[in-house]
Tab-separated table of C-alpha atoms in Angstrom:
chain	number	residue	atom	x	y	z
A	1	MET	CA	-12.491	6.052	-57.443
A	2	GLU	CA	-12.377	9.489	-59.043
A	3	PHE	CA	-16.194	9.594	-58.906
A	4	PHE	CA	-16.236	8.281	-55.346
A	5	ASN	CA	-13.669	10.808	-54.138
A	6	ALA	CA	-15.451	13.660	-55.884
A	7	ASN	CA	-18.646	12.772	-54.019
A	8	ALA	CA	-17.115	11.782	-50.698
A	9	HIS	CA	-18.789	14.712	-48.924
A	10	VAL	CA	-22.197	13.395	-49.998
A	11	TYR	CA	-21.442	9.911	-48.676
A	12	GLU	CA	-20.063	11.294	-45.419
A	13	LYS	CA	-23.283	13.225	-44.884
A	14	MET	CA	-25.373	10.089	-45.449
A	15	VAL	CA	-23.235	8.098	-43.021
A	16	SER	CA	-23.389	10.828	-40.383
A	17	SER	CA	-27.170	11.027	-40.649
A	18	TYR	CA	-27.438	7.240	-40.391
A	19	ARG	CA	-25.131	7.018	-37.365
A	20	ALA	CA	-27.199	9.642	-35.546
A	21	ARG	CA	-30.206	7.335	-35.712
A	22	ILE	CA	-28.499	4.348	-34.075
A	23	SER	CA	-29.845	4.472	-30.531
A	24	ARG	CA	-28.523	1.260	-28.936
A	25	ASP	CA	-26.090	-1.613	-29.368
A	26	TYR	CA	-28.057	-3.654	-31.898
A	27	ILE	CA	-25.179	-6.092	-32.348
A	28	ALA	CA	-25.255	-7.012	-28.662
A	29	ASP	CA	-28.999	-7.603	-28.992
A	30	LEU	CA	-28.434	-10.054	-31.835
A	31	GLU	CA	-25.499	-11.931	-30.343
A	32	GLN	CA	-27.284	-12.326	-27.041
A	33	TYR	CA	-30.457	-13.566	-28.698
A	34	PHE	CA	-28.867	-15.986	-31.166
A	35	GLY	CA	-26.050	-17.085	-28.859
A	36	VAL	CA	-23.474	-16.694	-31.637
A	37	HIS	CA	-20.673	-14.190	-32.314
A	38	GLN	CA	-19.532	-13.030	-35.742
A	39	ARG	CA	-16.074	-11.811	-36.800
A	40	SER	CA	-17.274	-8.383	-37.932
A	41	TYR	CA	-20.427	-6.418	-38.692
A	42	ASN	CA	-20.497	-4.098	-41.691
A	43	VAL	CA	-23.178	-1.644	-42.769
A	44	VAL	CA	-23.064	-0.618	-46.421
A	45	LEU	CA	-25.370	2.224	-47.438
A	46	ALA	CA	-26.464	1.773	-51.044
A	47	PRO	CA	-28.286	4.854	-52.386
A	48	LEU	CA	-29.535	3.025	-55.511
A	49	PHE	CA	-31.100	0.127	-53.573
A	50	HIS	CA	-34.780	-0.247	-52.691
A	51	CYS	CA	-36.068	0.726	-49.241
A	52	GLY	CA	-34.854	-2.376	-47.439
A	53	GLY	CA	-31.779	-4.424	-47.925
A	54	PHE	CA	-29.855	-7.670	-48.014
A	55	GLY	CA	-27.900	-9.611	-45.399
A	56	PRO	CA	-25.017	-11.621	-46.917
A	57	ARG	CA	-22.009	-13.006	-45.099
A	58	ILE	CA	-18.454	-13.967	-46.119
A	59	LYS	CA	-16.633	-16.890	-44.531
A	60	ARG	CA	-13.234	-15.971	-43.107
A	61	GLY	CA	-12.340	-19.251	-41.424
A	62	GLU	CA	-13.947	-22.256	-39.794
A	63	GLY	CA	-17.131	-20.892	-38.267
A	64	VAL	CA	-15.917	-17.292	-38.655
A	65	TYR	CA	-17.835	-14.776	-40.778
A	66	ASP	CA	-17.862	-11.126	-41.758
A	67	VAL	CA	-21.548	-10.216	-41.946
A	68	TYR	CA	-23.234	-7.383	-43.828
A	69	ASN	CA	-26.280	-5.160	-43.734
A	70	LEU	CA	-26.668	-3.682	-47.223
A	71	GLY	CA	-29.351	-1.022	-46.948
A	72	GLY	CA	-31.177	1.269	-49.335
A	73	PRO	CA	-32.874	4.627	-48.759
A	74	CYS	CA	-36.572	5.005	-47.998
A	75	ASN	CA	-37.026	8.457	-49.493
A	76	VAL	CA	-35.213	11.520	-50.819
A	77	VAL	CA	-35.303	14.912	-49.091
A	78	ASP	CA	-33.854	17.958	-50.840
A	79	GLY	CA	-32.055	15.674	-53.245
A	80	GLU	CA	-30.450	13.587	-50.497
A	81	PRO	CA	-31.208	9.880	-49.896
A	82	LYS	CA	-32.629	9.222	-46.436
A	83	PHE	CA	-32.357	5.790	-44.855
A	84	GLY	CA	-35.385	5.972	-42.633
A	85	SER	CA	-36.306	6.721	-39.049
A	86	GLU	CA	-34.574	5.387	-35.976
A	87	GLY	CA	-37.166	2.616	-35.839
A	88	ASN	CA	-36.683	1.651	-39.473
A	89	ILE	CA	-32.908	1.553	-39.121
A	90	ARG	CA	-33.186	-0.566	-35.957
A	91	ARG	CA	-35.542	-3.045	-37.626
A	92	LEU	CA	-33.277	-3.431	-40.671
A	93	PHE	CA	-30.195	-3.737	-38.444
A	94	TRP	CA	-31.788	-6.658	-36.628
A	95	HIS	CA	-33.314	-8.151	-39.771
A	96	GLU	CA	-30.466	-7.948	-42.293
A	97	PHE	CA	-27.729	-8.968	-39.882
A	98	GLY	CA	-30.148	-11.609	-38.641
A	99	HIS	CA	-29.915	-13.398	-41.983
A	100	SER	CA	-26.364	-14.421	-41.066
A	101	PHE	CA	-27.720	-16.245	-38.002
A	102	VAL	CA	-30.829	-17.832	-39.555
A	103	SER	CA	-30.654	-18.423	-43.318
A	104	HIS	CA	-27.892	-21.043	-43.225
A	105	LEU	CA	-29.876	-23.026	-40.635
A	106	THR	CA	-32.906	-23.067	-42.898
A	107	GLU	CA	-30.742	-24.234	-45.796
A	108	GLN	CA	-29.525	-27.168	-43.696
A	109	TYR	CA	-33.111	-28.291	-43.091
A	110	VAL	CA	-34.719	-27.206	-46.356
A	111	GLN	CA	-35.570	-30.731	-47.495
A	112	THR	CA	-37.405	-31.347	-44.241
A	113	LEU	CA	-39.202	-28.023	-44.607
A	114	LEU	CA	-40.366	-28.587	-48.199
A	115	PRO	CA	-43.646	-30.393	-47.420
A	116	SER	CA	-44.842	-27.821	-44.883
A	117	SER	CA	-43.746	-24.916	-47.084
A	118	ARG	CA	-45.601	-26.418	-50.022
A	119	ALA	CA	-48.765	-26.769	-47.948
A	120	LEU	CA	-48.551	-23.280	-46.443
A	121	LEU	CA	-47.764	-21.528	-49.725
A	122	GLY	CA	-50.461	-23.367	-51.669
A	123	ASP	CA	-50.908	-21.999	-55.179
A	124	ARG	CA	-47.936	-19.685	-54.685
A	125	PHE	CA	-45.558	-22.624	-54.410
A	126	SER	CA	-43.276	-23.096	-57.425
A	127	GLN	CA	-41.969	-26.611	-57.972
A	128	GLU	CA	-39.205	-25.250	-60.214
A	129	GLN	CA	-37.871	-23.062	-57.399
A	130	ALA	CA	-38.967	-25.290	-54.534
A	131	GLU	CA	-35.880	-25.162	-52.314
A	132	VAL	CA	-35.184	-21.472	-52.866
A	133	GLN	CA	-38.796	-20.516	-52.245
A	134	ALA	CA	-39.136	-22.700	-49.145
A	135	ALA	CA	-35.885	-21.356	-47.678
A	136	GLU	CA	-36.936	-17.756	-48.205
A	137	PHE	CA	-40.461	-18.353	-46.884
A	138	VAL	CA	-39.238	-20.002	-43.688
A	139	SER	CA	-36.245	-17.727	-43.007
A	140	GLU	CA	-38.253	-14.546	-43.529
A	141	HIS	CA	-40.936	-15.685	-41.108
A	142	ILE	CA	-38.387	-16.673	-38.465
A	143	LEU	CA	-36.417	-13.443	-38.843
A	144	ARG	CA	-39.527	-11.312	-38.583
A	145	ALA	CA	-40.600	-13.220	-35.504
A	146	VAL	CA	-37.168	-12.659	-33.955
A	147	THR	CA	-37.254	-8.911	-34.628
A	148	THR	CA	-40.748	-8.784	-33.148
A	149	ARG	CA	-39.552	-10.554	-30.016
A	150	LEU	CA	-36.532	-8.239	-29.804
A	151	ALA	CA	-38.870	-5.246	-29.983
A	152	ILE	CA	-40.787	-6.658	-27.019
A	153	LEU	CA	-37.711	-7.620	-25.009
A	154	LYS	CA	-35.551	-4.577	-25.710
A	155	LEU	CA	-38.175	-1.845	-26.125
A	156	SER	CA	-41.732	-2.458	-24.930
A	157	ALA	CA	-44.840	-4.575	-25.378
A	158	ALA	CA	-46.381	-1.755	-27.412
A	159	GLU	CA	-43.392	-1.644	-29.769
A	160	GLY	CA	-43.595	-5.404	-30.117
A	161	GLN	CA	-47.292	-5.302	-30.957
A	162	ALA	CA	-46.662	-2.616	-33.555
A	163	ALA	CA	-43.871	-4.726	-35.059
A	164	LEU	CA	-46.145	-7.773	-35.184
A	165	GLU	CA	-48.889	-5.845	-36.922
A	166	THR	CA	-46.404	-4.491	-39.444
A	167	GLU	CA	-45.138	-7.976	-40.293
A	168	GLN	CA	-48.652	-9.356	-40.642
A	169	SER	CA	-49.708	-6.465	-42.864
A	170	GLN	CA	-46.715	-7.151	-45.112
A	171	GLY	CA	-47.843	-10.710	-45.781
A	172	PHE	CA	-46.254	-12.783	-42.995
A	173	PRO	CA	-49.237	-14.302	-41.172
A	174	LEU	CA	-47.286	-16.976	-39.260
A	175	VAL	CA	-45.121	-14.573	-37.278
A	176	GLU	CA	-47.329	-14.572	-34.188
A	177	GLU	CA	-47.274	-18.357	-33.885
A	178	ILE	CA	-43.486	-18.444	-34.318
A	179	CYS	CA	-43.165	-15.746	-31.651
A	180	ARG	CA	-44.961	-18.046	-29.225
A	181	ALA	CA	-42.407	-20.754	-29.941
A	182	LEU	CA	-39.536	-18.324	-29.466
A	183	VAL	CA	-40.771	-17.549	-25.963
A	184	VAL	CA	-39.999	-21.189	-25.121
A	185	TYR	CA	-36.485	-20.669	-26.510
A	186	GLU	CA	-36.004	-17.506	-24.460
A	187	LYS	CA	-37.118	-19.172	-21.229
A	188	ASN	CA	-34.902	-22.230	-21.694
A	189	ARG	CA	-31.516	-20.900	-22.726
A	190	ASP	CA	-29.822	-23.383	-20.425
A	191	ARG	CA	-31.185	-26.081	-22.742
A	192	TYR	CA	-31.005	-24.072	-25.999
A	193	ALA	CA	-27.756	-22.101	-25.935
A	194	THR	CA	-28.216	-20.945	-29.535
A	195	LEU	CA	-31.047	-20.681	-32.016
A	196	ALA	CA	-29.394	-23.546	-33.899
A	197	ASP	CA	-30.140	-25.764	-30.890
A	198	PHE	CA	-33.780	-24.708	-30.979
A	199	TYR	CA	-34.247	-24.804	-34.747
A	200	PRO	CA	-35.779	-28.331	-34.858
A	201	GLU	CA	-38.573	-26.993	-32.639
A	202	LEU	CA	-39.268	-24.266	-35.198
A	203	ILE	CA	-39.549	-26.904	-37.907
A	204	LEU	CA	-42.295	-28.516	-35.828
A	205	VAL	CA	-44.135	-25.179	-35.737
A	206	PHE	CA	-44.239	-25.022	-39.533
A	207	GLU	CA	-45.344	-28.654	-39.726
A	208	ARG	CA	-48.111	-28.057	-37.186
A	209	LEU	CA	-49.328	-24.954	-39.008
A	210	ALA	CA	-49.280	-26.804	-42.334
A	211	HIS	CA	-51.374	-29.587	-40.806
A	212	LYS	CA	-53.849	-27.000	-39.464
A	213	GLY	CA	-53.963	-25.203	-42.805
A	214	GLY	CA	-51.902	-22.103	-41.879
């Protein structure tokens, strides 16, 4: 704590800079889209992390979670870590907090998802890490599709197209097909109150793509 207190002014400057780049209520976006509320949302800036982050959650009761967005800087300017542009911060807000809405669903269905994940990953599939790899593969594609749809719904079609192209360029070729499925979810919220209700339909998307060969 002596080190932390001695550098508190540095941390306060990072937090202030980060807050200034939050342009809308990203939490409302997520809760509306997923149909689920969390107990609390916590951003932790981690200067020694990579440019990106992690999205863990801690259970605080039956169905109640504190969720986290642990984010790293994207560059350093004049010796100070910078956590990205407004767009980068928004994308990571949606993505890292999104893990708390998606990853546990994938884990529930991971055995069902193994065959399609194996087919879609091909030579990249590791039998030794089958469940972990399948869960990550599926959750990352779903999350990136969700953030793409949020960009379209909350910003513009152009922002959504840019988000889609970014995800595809980063090695997530199935995002566009999953986005098409999510449109069905969005148009039928009376039937699918939460993404959990719709998740079996997403499993069918992966199975269909595996059958087609990706």
